[in-house]
Short mmCIF file of C-alpha atoms and ligand atoms in Angstrom, two decimals:
data_model
loop_
_atom_site.label_atom_id
_atom_site.label_comp_id
_atom_site.label_asym_id
_atom_site.label_seq_id
_atom_site.Cartn_x
_atom_site.Cartn_y
_atom_site.Cartn_z
CA MET A 1 -19.94 -42.19 -69.33
CA LEU A 2 -20.16 -38.51 -70.67
CA THR A 3 -16.55 -37.98 -70.65
CA GLY A 4 -15.59 -36.07 -74.43
CA LYS A 5 -18.78 -35.50 -75.26
CA LYS A 6 -19.28 -32.23 -76.97
CA LEU A 7 -21.84 -29.39 -75.49
CA LEU A 8 -22.33 -26.49 -77.35
CA VAL A 9 -23.80 -23.75 -74.91
CA LEU A 10 -26.05 -20.81 -76.62
CA GLY A 11 -25.13 -17.51 -75.46
CA GLY A 12 -22.20 -16.56 -73.03
CA ALA A 13 -23.48 -14.18 -70.70
CA SER A 14 -22.65 -14.77 -66.99
CA GLN A 15 -25.64 -16.40 -66.32
CA HIS A 16 -24.15 -19.55 -68.45
CA CYS A 17 -20.69 -19.65 -66.51
CA LYS A 18 -22.49 -22.09 -64.34
CA VAL A 19 -23.21 -24.19 -67.00
CA VAL A 20 -19.96 -24.40 -68.24
CA GLU A 21 -18.63 -25.32 -64.80
CA ALA A 22 -20.89 -28.32 -64.16
CA ALA A 23 -20.45 -29.55 -67.84
CA HIS A 24 -16.48 -29.47 -67.14
CA GLU A 25 -16.92 -31.24 -64.00
CA LEU A 26 -18.86 -34.08 -66.21
CA GLY A 27 -15.80 -34.31 -68.21
CA LEU A 28 -17.56 -33.00 -71.39
CA LYS A 29 -15.79 -30.40 -73.96
CA VAL A 30 -17.61 -27.18 -74.31
CA PHE A 31 -18.24 -24.56 -76.84
CA VAL A 32 -19.99 -21.32 -76.33
CA THR A 33 -21.33 -19.28 -78.66
CA ASP A 34 -22.87 -15.49 -79.15
CA TYR A 35 -22.07 -12.50 -81.36
CA LEU A 36 -20.13 -10.72 -78.53
CA ASN A 37 -15.93 -11.15 -77.96
CA ASN A 38 -15.67 -11.34 -74.25
CA SER A 39 -18.36 -12.90 -72.81
CA PRO A 40 -17.77 -14.06 -69.43
CA ALA A 41 -18.74 -18.01 -70.31
CA LYS A 42 -16.74 -17.54 -73.09
CA LYS A 43 -13.61 -17.32 -70.94
CA MET A 44 -14.14 -20.59 -69.07
CA ALA A 45 -14.97 -22.77 -72.32
CA ASP A 46 -12.82 -25.07 -74.50
CA VAL A 47 -13.81 -23.46 -77.97
CA SER A 48 -15.27 -20.11 -78.24
CA LEU A 49 -17.12 -19.11 -81.44
CA MET A 50 -18.72 -15.97 -82.62
CA TYR A 51 -22.22 -17.29 -84.29
CA ASP A 52 -25.06 -15.33 -83.51
CA VAL A 53 -27.56 -17.68 -81.79
CA LYS A 54 -30.20 -16.35 -84.14
CA ASP A 55 -27.86 -17.52 -86.62
CA VAL A 56 -29.66 -20.97 -86.59
CA ASP A 57 -28.79 -22.76 -89.91
CA THR A 58 -25.25 -21.75 -89.48
CA ILE A 59 -24.69 -22.89 -86.08
CA VAL A 60 -26.41 -26.25 -87.18
CA ASP A 61 -23.92 -26.63 -89.81
CA TYR A 62 -20.86 -26.22 -87.75
CA CYS A 63 -22.55 -28.92 -85.13
CA ARG A 64 -22.43 -31.33 -87.61
CA GLU A 65 -19.39 -30.66 -88.77
CA GLU A 66 -17.84 -30.70 -85.24
CA LYS A 67 -20.33 -33.66 -84.27
CA ILE A 68 -21.65 -31.78 -81.14
CA ASP A 69 -23.79 -34.00 -79.03
CA GLY A 70 -25.88 -31.44 -77.39
CA VAL A 71 -27.19 -28.03 -76.90
CA ILE A 72 -27.90 -26.26 -73.94
CA ASN A 73 -29.41 -22.80 -73.15
CA THR A 74 -30.36 -22.76 -69.14
CA SER A 75 -31.15 -19.28 -68.49
CA LEU A 76 -31.41 -16.58 -71.30
CA ASP A 77 -34.39 -15.41 -72.98
CA ALA A 78 -33.18 -14.78 -76.27
CA CYS A 79 -31.89 -18.44 -76.96
CA GLN A 80 -35.09 -20.12 -76.04
CA ILE A 81 -36.84 -20.15 -79.86
CA PRO A 82 -33.17 -20.60 -81.68
CA TYR A 83 -32.23 -23.86 -79.00
CA GLN A 84 -35.75 -25.42 -80.20
CA LYS A 85 -34.84 -24.67 -83.71
CA ILE A 86 -31.10 -25.85 -83.19
CA CYS A 87 -32.06 -29.14 -81.56
CA GLU A 88 -34.84 -29.71 -83.75
CA LYS A 89 -32.62 -29.59 -86.89
CA LEU A 90 -29.85 -31.73 -85.50
CA SER A 91 -32.35 -34.15 -83.85
CA VAL A 92 -30.13 -34.20 -80.40
CA PRO A 93 -31.86 -34.15 -77.20
CA ARG A 94 -34.37 -31.17 -76.52
CA TYR A 95 -36.71 -30.42 -74.18
CA GLY A 96 -40.06 -28.80 -75.41
CA ASN A 97 -41.43 -28.60 -78.90
CA ALA A 98 -42.43 -25.22 -81.06
CA GLU A 99 -45.75 -25.39 -79.59
CA GLN A 100 -45.08 -25.46 -76.19
CA PHE A 101 -42.27 -22.81 -76.87
CA PHE A 102 -44.56 -20.38 -77.94
CA GLN A 103 -47.18 -21.29 -75.38
CA LEU A 104 -44.08 -20.27 -73.07
CA THR A 105 -42.59 -17.34 -74.74
CA ASN A 106 -45.74 -15.73 -75.97
CA LYS A 107 -47.36 -13.75 -73.35
CA GLN A 108 -50.91 -13.99 -75.43
CA ALA A 109 -50.62 -17.86 -76.02
CA PHE A 110 -49.47 -18.14 -72.00
CA LYS A 111 -52.68 -16.67 -70.61
CA GLU A 112 -54.83 -18.48 -73.18
CA MET A 113 -53.03 -21.60 -71.47
CA CYS A 114 -53.71 -20.34 -68.17
CA SER A 115 -56.73 -19.44 -68.51
CA LYS A 116 -57.85 -23.23 -69.94
CA TYR A 117 -56.17 -24.45 -66.39
CA GLY A 118 -57.72 -22.06 -63.89
CA VAL A 119 -54.42 -20.23 -63.46
CA ASP A 120 -55.24 -16.57 -62.65
CA THR A 121 -53.66 -13.52 -64.80
CA ILE A 122 -53.62 -10.13 -65.16
CA THR A 123 -57.11 -8.65 -66.34
CA THR A 124 -56.07 -7.84 -70.33
CA TYR A 125 -57.52 -5.91 -72.65
CA THR A 126 -57.96 -5.80 -76.56
CA VAL A 127 -56.58 -3.58 -78.97
CA GLU A 128 -60.00 -3.35 -80.22
CA ALA A 129 -61.49 -2.77 -76.92
CA LEU A 130 -58.88 0.19 -76.80
CA LYS A 131 -59.97 1.75 -80.16
CA ASP A 132 -64.00 0.92 -79.42
CA ALA A 133 -63.48 2.86 -76.14
CA LYS A 134 -61.96 6.29 -77.91
CA ILE A 135 -65.06 6.15 -80.27
CA THR A 136 -67.70 5.60 -77.68
CA GLU A 137 -66.22 7.53 -74.85
CA SER A 138 -67.52 5.22 -72.14
CA SER A 139 -64.47 3.20 -71.37
CA GLN A 140 -64.32 -0.43 -70.00
CA ILE A 141 -60.98 0.38 -69.47
CA GLU A 142 -59.37 0.85 -66.17
CA PHE A 143 -56.32 3.08 -66.29
CA PRO A 144 -53.15 3.03 -65.94
CA VAL A 145 -52.64 0.25 -68.11
CA MET A 146 -49.32 -1.24 -68.99
CA ILE A 147 -48.46 -1.83 -72.55
CA LYS A 148 -45.99 -4.30 -74.17
CA PRO A 149 -45.14 -6.76 -76.75
CA GLU A 150 -46.32 -10.09 -76.96
CA ASP A 151 -43.11 -11.71 -76.68
CA SER A 152 -40.36 -11.42 -73.98
CA ARG A 153 -38.02 -8.66 -75.06
CA GLY A 154 -36.10 -7.77 -72.05
CA SER A 155 -38.43 -4.99 -71.15
CA ARG A 156 -38.14 -3.31 -74.47
CA GLY A 157 -40.98 -1.22 -75.83
CA GLN A 158 -42.98 -1.49 -72.21
CA SER A 159 -45.05 1.65 -71.53
CA VAL A 160 -47.60 2.35 -68.28
CA CYS A 161 -50.52 4.63 -69.75
CA TYR A 162 -52.58 6.76 -67.77
CA GLY A 163 -55.05 7.79 -70.65
CA LEU A 164 -56.55 6.74 -73.84
CA GLU A 165 -54.56 8.90 -75.94
CA GLU A 166 -51.02 7.58 -74.92
CA ALA A 167 -52.37 4.27 -74.96
CA LEU A 168 -53.02 4.19 -78.50
CA LYS A 169 -49.33 5.79 -79.09
CA ALA A 170 -48.09 2.88 -76.76
CA VAL A 171 -49.85 -0.02 -79.05
CA GLU A 172 -47.86 1.39 -81.92
CA TYR A 173 -44.42 1.35 -79.91
CA ALA A 174 -44.81 -1.97 -78.50
CA ALA A 175 -45.90 -3.45 -81.91
CA LYS A 176 -42.81 -2.27 -83.56
CA GLU A 177 -40.66 -4.45 -80.58
CA SER A 178 -43.26 -7.51 -80.97
CA SER A 179 -41.82 -10.10 -83.00
CA THR A 180 -45.28 -10.86 -84.06
CA GLY A 181 -46.45 -7.27 -84.51
CA ARG A 182 -48.78 -7.90 -81.96
CA VAL A 183 -49.10 -6.48 -78.03
CA ILE A 184 -50.60 -7.11 -74.49
CA ILE A 185 -52.84 -4.55 -72.88
CA GLU A 186 -52.91 -5.24 -69.24
CA LYS A 187 -53.99 -3.53 -65.92
CA TYR A 188 -51.09 -1.93 -64.28
CA MET A 189 -50.74 -3.59 -60.93
CA GLU A 190 -49.48 -0.63 -58.90
CA ASN A 191 -47.45 -1.31 -55.71
CA ALA A 192 -48.21 -5.46 -56.05
CA GLU A 193 -46.20 -7.73 -54.68
CA ASP A 194 -44.07 -9.74 -57.24
CA PHE A 195 -43.65 -12.89 -57.35
CA ALA A 196 -42.00 -15.66 -59.39
CA ALA A 197 -42.01 -19.48 -59.37
CA ALA A 198 -39.92 -22.08 -60.89
CA TYR A 199 -40.24 -25.60 -61.97
CA ILE A 200 -38.62 -28.40 -63.26
CA ILE A 201 -40.04 -31.24 -65.20
CA VAL A 202 -38.40 -34.93 -65.13
CA ASP A 203 -39.73 -37.55 -67.16
CA GLY A 204 -43.34 -35.79 -67.54
CA LYS A 205 -43.98 -34.99 -63.66
CA ALA A 206 -43.41 -31.09 -62.80
CA HIS A 207 -41.44 -30.31 -59.59
CA LEU A 208 -41.55 -27.14 -57.88
CA ILE A 209 -37.95 -25.99 -57.29
CA ARG A 210 -38.32 -22.07 -56.51
CA THR A 211 -40.57 -19.47 -54.90
CA CYS A 212 -39.39 -16.01 -55.06
CA ASP A 213 -40.48 -12.52 -53.69
CA ARG A 214 -39.02 -9.91 -55.85
CA TYR A 215 -38.82 -6.41 -54.75
CA THR A 216 -38.10 -3.08 -56.92
CA GLY A 217 -36.51 0.08 -56.31
CA GLN A 218 -38.00 3.76 -55.38
CA GLU A 219 -40.28 5.36 -57.84
CA GLU A 220 -38.83 8.91 -57.06
CA GLU A 221 -35.36 7.08 -58.18
CA GLY A 222 -36.97 5.74 -61.38
CA LEU A 223 -36.18 2.13 -60.27
CA ASN A 224 -39.68 1.01 -59.72
CA ARG A 225 -39.66 -1.54 -62.28
CA ILE A 226 -36.07 -2.67 -61.39
CA ALA A 227 -35.60 -5.49 -59.48
CA ILE A 228 -32.82 -4.62 -56.30
CA ALA A 229 -33.35 -7.96 -54.46
CA ALA A 230 -35.07 -11.40 -54.91
CA ALA A 231 -35.80 -13.42 -51.81
CA ASN A 232 -36.17 -17.27 -51.55
CA PRO A 233 -38.27 -18.85 -50.43
CA SER A 234 -41.10 -16.67 -50.75
CA LYS A 235 -42.88 -15.54 -47.56
CA HIS A 236 -46.12 -16.40 -49.64
CA THR A 237 -44.84 -20.19 -50.17
CA GLN A 238 -47.72 -21.68 -48.02
CA MET A 239 -50.42 -19.91 -50.10
CA TYR A 240 -48.91 -20.71 -53.21
CA LEU A 241 -48.84 -24.31 -52.36
CA GLN A 242 -52.58 -24.27 -50.81
CA ASN A 243 -54.38 -22.30 -53.83
CA VAL A 244 -52.08 -21.88 -56.96
CA ASN A 245 -49.43 -25.08 -57.27
CA ASN A 246 -51.72 -27.74 -58.22
CA LYS A 247 -52.93 -25.95 -60.94
CA VAL A 248 -49.81 -24.77 -62.35
CA ILE A 249 -48.75 -28.41 -62.26
CA SER A 250 -51.38 -29.68 -64.25
CA MET A 251 -50.82 -26.94 -66.88
CA LEU A 252 -47.41 -27.92 -67.47
CA GLU A 253 -48.20 -31.74 -67.25
CA GLY A 254 -51.34 -31.27 -69.39
CA MET A 255 -49.24 -29.32 -72.22
CA GLY A 256 -47.33 -32.23 -72.69
CA ILE A 257 -43.84 -30.97 -71.38
CA GLU A 258 -41.90 -34.28 -70.85
CA ASN A 259 -38.55 -32.35 -69.50
CA GLY A 260 -37.24 -28.95 -68.89
CA PRO A 261 -37.24 -25.82 -67.14
CA VAL A 262 -39.97 -23.27 -66.39
CA PHE A 263 -40.07 -19.99 -65.19
CA MET A 264 -43.18 -17.89 -64.23
CA GLN A 265 -42.90 -14.20 -63.18
CA GLY A 266 -46.71 -12.90 -61.44
CA ILE A 267 -47.90 -10.49 -58.63
CA ILE A 268 -49.40 -11.54 -55.60
CA ASP A 269 -53.25 -10.61 -55.43
CA CYS A 270 -54.63 -11.54 -51.92
CA ASP A 271 -55.07 -15.48 -51.99
CA THR A 272 -53.81 -16.11 -55.53
CA VAL A 273 -50.87 -15.31 -57.86
CA ARG A 274 -51.50 -13.55 -60.99
CA PHE A 275 -48.93 -14.68 -63.81
CA TYR A 276 -47.73 -12.61 -66.64
CA ASP A 277 -44.32 -13.53 -67.94
CA PRO A 278 -43.28 -16.94 -68.99
CA GLY A 279 -40.17 -18.60 -69.93
CA PHE A 280 -39.22 -22.15 -70.64
CA ARG A 281 -35.84 -21.84 -68.73
CA PHE A 282 -34.24 -21.83 -65.71
CA SER A 283 -35.23 -18.16 -63.86
CA GLY A 284 -31.76 -16.31 -64.59
CA GLY A 285 -29.32 -15.17 -61.70
CA GLU A 286 -27.51 -17.87 -59.56
CA TYR A 287 -30.19 -19.43 -57.90
CA GLU A 288 -29.41 -22.93 -59.03
CA ARG A 289 -26.12 -22.57 -57.80
CA LEU A 290 -27.07 -21.58 -54.42
CA PHE A 291 -30.21 -24.31 -54.44
CA LYS A 292 -27.44 -26.75 -54.86
CA LEU A 293 -25.53 -25.45 -52.04
CA ALA A 294 -28.71 -25.37 -49.72
CA THR A 295 -30.15 -28.85 -50.75
CA GLY A 296 -27.63 -30.76 -52.60
CA ILE A 297 -29.63 -30.80 -55.61
CA ASP A 298 -27.73 -29.66 -58.94
CA LEU A 299 -30.43 -28.54 -61.29
CA ILE A 300 -27.69 -27.60 -63.86
CA LYS A 301 -26.04 -30.89 -63.91
CA MET A 302 -29.45 -32.51 -64.70
CA LEU A 303 -30.07 -29.95 -67.43
CA VAL A 304 -26.45 -30.92 -68.93
CA THR A 305 -26.66 -34.49 -68.74
CA PHE A 306 -30.15 -34.25 -70.37
CA ALA A 307 -28.57 -32.17 -73.15
CA VAL A 308 -25.58 -34.85 -73.84
CA THR A 309 -28.06 -38.16 -72.99
CA GLY A 310 -31.69 -37.10 -73.32
CA LYS A 311 -32.12 -38.67 -69.92
CA MET A 312 -32.02 -36.69 -66.42
CA ASP A 313 -32.20 -37.87 -63.11
CA GLY A 314 -34.79 -36.26 -60.85
CA SER A 315 -34.49 -38.83 -57.99
CA SER A 316 -32.80 -36.00 -55.46
CA LEU A 317 -35.74 -34.00 -55.88
CA LYS A 318 -38.29 -33.85 -52.85
CA ALA A 319 -41.60 -32.32 -52.25
CA ASP A 320 -40.34 -30.13 -49.55
CA SER A 321 -36.86 -29.07 -51.52
CA ILE A 322 -38.56 -25.78 -52.12
CA LEU A 323 -38.49 -24.78 -48.48
CA LEU A 324 -34.35 -24.99 -48.74
CA GLY A 325 -34.20 -26.81 -45.51
CA GLY A 326 -35.25 -23.81 -43.74
CA LYS A 327 -32.32 -21.83 -45.58
CA ARG A 328 -32.76 -18.33 -47.16
CA ILE A 329 -31.26 -17.49 -50.64
CA LEU A 330 -31.27 -13.95 -51.26
CA HIS A 331 -30.03 -11.86 -54.42
CA LEU A 332 -29.04 -8.31 -53.67
CA ASP A 333 -28.60 -6.06 -56.55
CA PRO A 334 -27.35 -2.63 -54.71
CA THR A 335 -28.35 0.35 -57.17
CA LEU A 336 -26.51 3.50 -58.34
CA HIS A 337 -27.55 7.45 -58.96
CA PRO A 338 -26.07 8.14 -62.33
CA GLY A 339 -22.56 9.69 -62.23
CA LYS A 340 -18.85 8.66 -62.40
CA ILE A 341 -17.36 6.17 -60.09
CA ALA A 342 -14.04 7.52 -58.68
CA GLN A 343 -13.63 4.87 -55.84
CA ILE A 344 -15.37 1.69 -54.44
CA ILE A 345 -15.11 1.05 -50.94
CA GLY A 346 -15.92 -2.19 -49.04
CA LYS A 347 -16.07 -4.56 -51.56
CA GLU A 348 -13.20 -6.86 -50.38
CA LYS A 349 -15.20 -7.23 -46.87
CA ILE A 350 -18.36 -8.40 -48.81
CA GLU A 351 -16.54 -10.57 -50.89
CA GLN A 352 -14.91 -12.65 -47.87
CA HIS A 353 -18.11 -12.75 -45.55
CA GLU A 354 -18.89 -16.65 -45.25
CA LYS A 355 -22.36 -16.14 -46.16
CA VAL A 356 -21.77 -14.32 -49.42
CA VAL A 357 -21.70 -17.07 -52.01
CA SER A 358 -20.80 -14.82 -55.20
CA PHE A 359 -20.44 -11.05 -55.70
CA PHE A 360 -20.54 -10.10 -59.58
CA GLU A 361 -19.41 -6.63 -60.07
CA ARG A 362 -21.11 -4.76 -63.12
CA TYR A 363 -18.89 -1.28 -62.64
CA GLU A 364 -15.22 -0.62 -61.81
CA GLU A 365 -13.80 2.42 -60.51
CA GLY A 366 -13.64 5.04 -63.53
CA GLU A 367 -16.75 3.77 -65.11
CA THR A 368 -20.34 5.96 -65.44
CA VAL A 369 -23.33 5.05 -64.84
CA PRO A 370 -25.59 6.16 -67.50
CA ASN A 371 -28.59 8.41 -66.55
CA ARG A 372 -31.34 5.94 -67.74
CA ASN A 373 -33.86 4.09 -65.67
CA ASP A 374 -33.21 0.50 -66.58
CA VAL A 375 -30.69 -2.48 -65.44
CA SER A 376 -27.90 -0.36 -66.16
CA ARG A 377 -28.35 1.46 -62.95
CA ARG A 378 -27.51 -1.86 -60.88
CA TYR A 379 -23.97 -2.02 -59.33
CA ALA A 380 -23.58 -5.55 -58.56
CA GLU A 381 -25.36 -9.19 -58.09
CA ILE A 382 -24.52 -10.15 -54.52
CA CYS A 383 -25.75 -14.08 -53.60
CA ILE A 384 -26.37 -14.80 -50.11
CA LEU A 385 -27.00 -17.81 -48.48
CA SER A 386 -27.87 -17.50 -44.78
CA GLU A 387 -29.65 -20.13 -42.06
CA SER A 388 -32.37 -17.86 -41.30
CA LYS A 389 -34.33 -14.50 -42.00
CA ASP A 390 -32.67 -12.37 -38.63
CA GLU A 391 -29.10 -13.62 -40.28
CA GLU A 392 -30.18 -12.56 -43.34
CA LYS A 393 -31.52 -9.36 -42.57
CA GLU A 394 -28.00 -9.04 -40.42
CA ILE A 395 -25.92 -9.58 -43.64
CA VAL A 396 -28.10 -6.91 -45.89
CA LYS A 397 -27.51 -4.22 -43.09
CA PHE A 398 -23.60 -5.20 -42.62
CA ILE A 399 -23.29 -5.24 -46.79
CA GLN A 400 -24.95 -1.72 -46.50
CA LYS A 401 -22.90 -0.33 -43.77
CA GLU A 402 -19.62 -1.63 -45.67
CA LEU A 403 -20.33 -0.64 -49.35
CA HIS A 404 -20.09 2.92 -50.65
CA VAL A 405 -19.54 3.50 -54.00
CA LEU A 406 -18.36 7.08 -54.38
CA ASP A 407 -18.06 9.79 -57.01
CA GLU A 408 -15.47 12.21 -57.74
CA GLU A 409 -16.65 14.72 -54.91
CA GLY A 410 -16.94 11.86 -52.56
CA ASN A 411 -20.84 11.37 -52.77
CA ASP A 412 -22.28 8.03 -52.23
CA LEU A 413 -23.98 7.05 -55.46
CA ILE A 414 -25.77 4.40 -53.78
CA CYS A 415 -29.39 5.05 -53.84
CA SER A 416 -33.00 2.77 -53.23
CA PRO A 417 -31.18 0.42 -50.73
CA LEU A 418 -33.50 -2.76 -49.87
CA SER A 419 -35.17 -2.12 -46.17
CA THR A 420 -34.98 -5.07 -44.68
CA GLU A 421 -38.31 -4.52 -43.12
CA VAL A 422 -39.82 -6.32 -46.36
CA LEU A 423 -37.97 -9.37 -45.80
N1 ADP B 501 -49.17 -5.70 -65.55
C1 ADP B 501 -48.34 -5.61 -65.04
N2 ADP B 501 -48.46 -4.70 -63.74
C2 ADP B 501 -47.36 -3.98 -62.72
N3 ADP B 501 -46.15 -4.35 -63.20
C3 ADP B 501 -45.91 -5.02 -64.28
C4 ADP B 501 -46.94 -5.53 -65.19
N4 ADP B 501 -46.30 -6.28 -66.14
C5 ADP B 501 -45.23 -6.10 -65.99
N5 ADP B 501 -44.90 -5.04 -65.06
C6 ADP B 501 -43.26 -5.31 -64.44
O1 ADP B 501 -42.42 -5.01 -65.39
C7 ADP B 501 -41.31 -5.77 -65.65
C8 ADP B 501 -40.99 -6.26 -67.06
O2 ADP B 501 -42.26 -6.88 -67.67
P1 ADP B 501 -42.29 -8.54 -68.29
O3 ADP B 501 -43.91 -8.91 -68.71
O4 ADP B 501 -41.53 -9.43 -66.99
O5 ADP B 501 -41.35 -8.11 -69.50
P2 ADP B 501 -40.24 -8.88 -69.81
O6 ADP B 501 -40.74 -9.94 -70.68
O7 ADP B 501 -39.66 -7.69 -70.56
O8 ADP B 501 -39.61 -9.40 -68.86
C9 ADP B 501 -41.87 -7.42 -64.50
O9 ADP B 501 -40.77 -7.44 -64.29
C10 ADP B 501 -42.91 -6.31 -63.84
O10 ADP B 501 -41.74 -5.43 -62.75
MG1 MG B 502 -40.11 -10.55 -67.03
#
């Protein structure tokens, strides 16, 4: 039924390789576009295009000419709004309207939506309160605060501030990176446990498909805002199901979302989750691939099918799918000190481990890790599917024992390893 239909994938980053694969398995002809020459998903596509996803009108013209049947973005922040606009102009199947995309990509609109449904968020201050605090000197604001653009910009424009003067400067800085010019001032939750949840909405009904604990690196290494691992399901799943899940489901269904994936990042605060970053997309990484191995449910194929038919079949989703049948999914991102990589040891052994499902390397021998405290310090993304927490810990220890990334003097550049105690 789907054979020969044409699908345009917005964004060729590695997160979209699984989309090209799924579309090919369904017999589709796959087009991939972005402004980069050698995007990984383009290498697998039938047709690669060089249109910037933001170039909505050009892409719409091309799709009309080429008679594209459907357009898709499963995982990328920057492709969310272009996806909505392109699908609307083309009248091809699309999840979400412009208002819903605004509510799930703009952090302020998202917070307002959460408060309407009793979903907790992190305490927020207005720019006016900050300016008043300066004038009256009797600050209602509890420092430190995190200041960031109102919309998702891949961690750009963000600062953590410990005092008023620097906070006022950070507002200016964040405003420049914000597509609306507005900013969020939020209590900075030091040492809080990071959490994420994801849903798929099918015919107006929201299903929880992921709970996740996200671990960041060590402050001394400058990696305290960089995730070094994500473990699923979360150890807070029972609390989440009891106290939070129903409110979030009411919100997503109340927003009138008919179909589509939603992802939300939050922090654990005693018996609740305080959310701070939404997305109208899947969560990134390789979770959906491993979820399929654990449960048999193919979320990517559901979305690909929707893109070209306007329908998806959610009959395989079960209330307890989230528990992964007792299995565990771990994304491990070993991080590196800045320096030049001379030799990588242990990679093959890790790749051959039967529980290591994928190993995406970001650096090769001869390349240099820059002296920056951002995602460029990640050596690789390693995905592990295990039968139990004990097995998961053993695999992490095995990887940490075998993997060495050496510089020219023979020093190991690997730093800030995940402690298996936290799992
Ligand atoms: N209020 C906060 N307190 C503590 N850490 C935060 C807070 N807000 C964000 N973070 C950290 O900073 C990261 C980036 O912030 P986020 O709002 O998710 O921005 P982006 O849209 O760029 O993903 C988060 O993943 C989290 O680790
Ligand atoms: Mg985020």
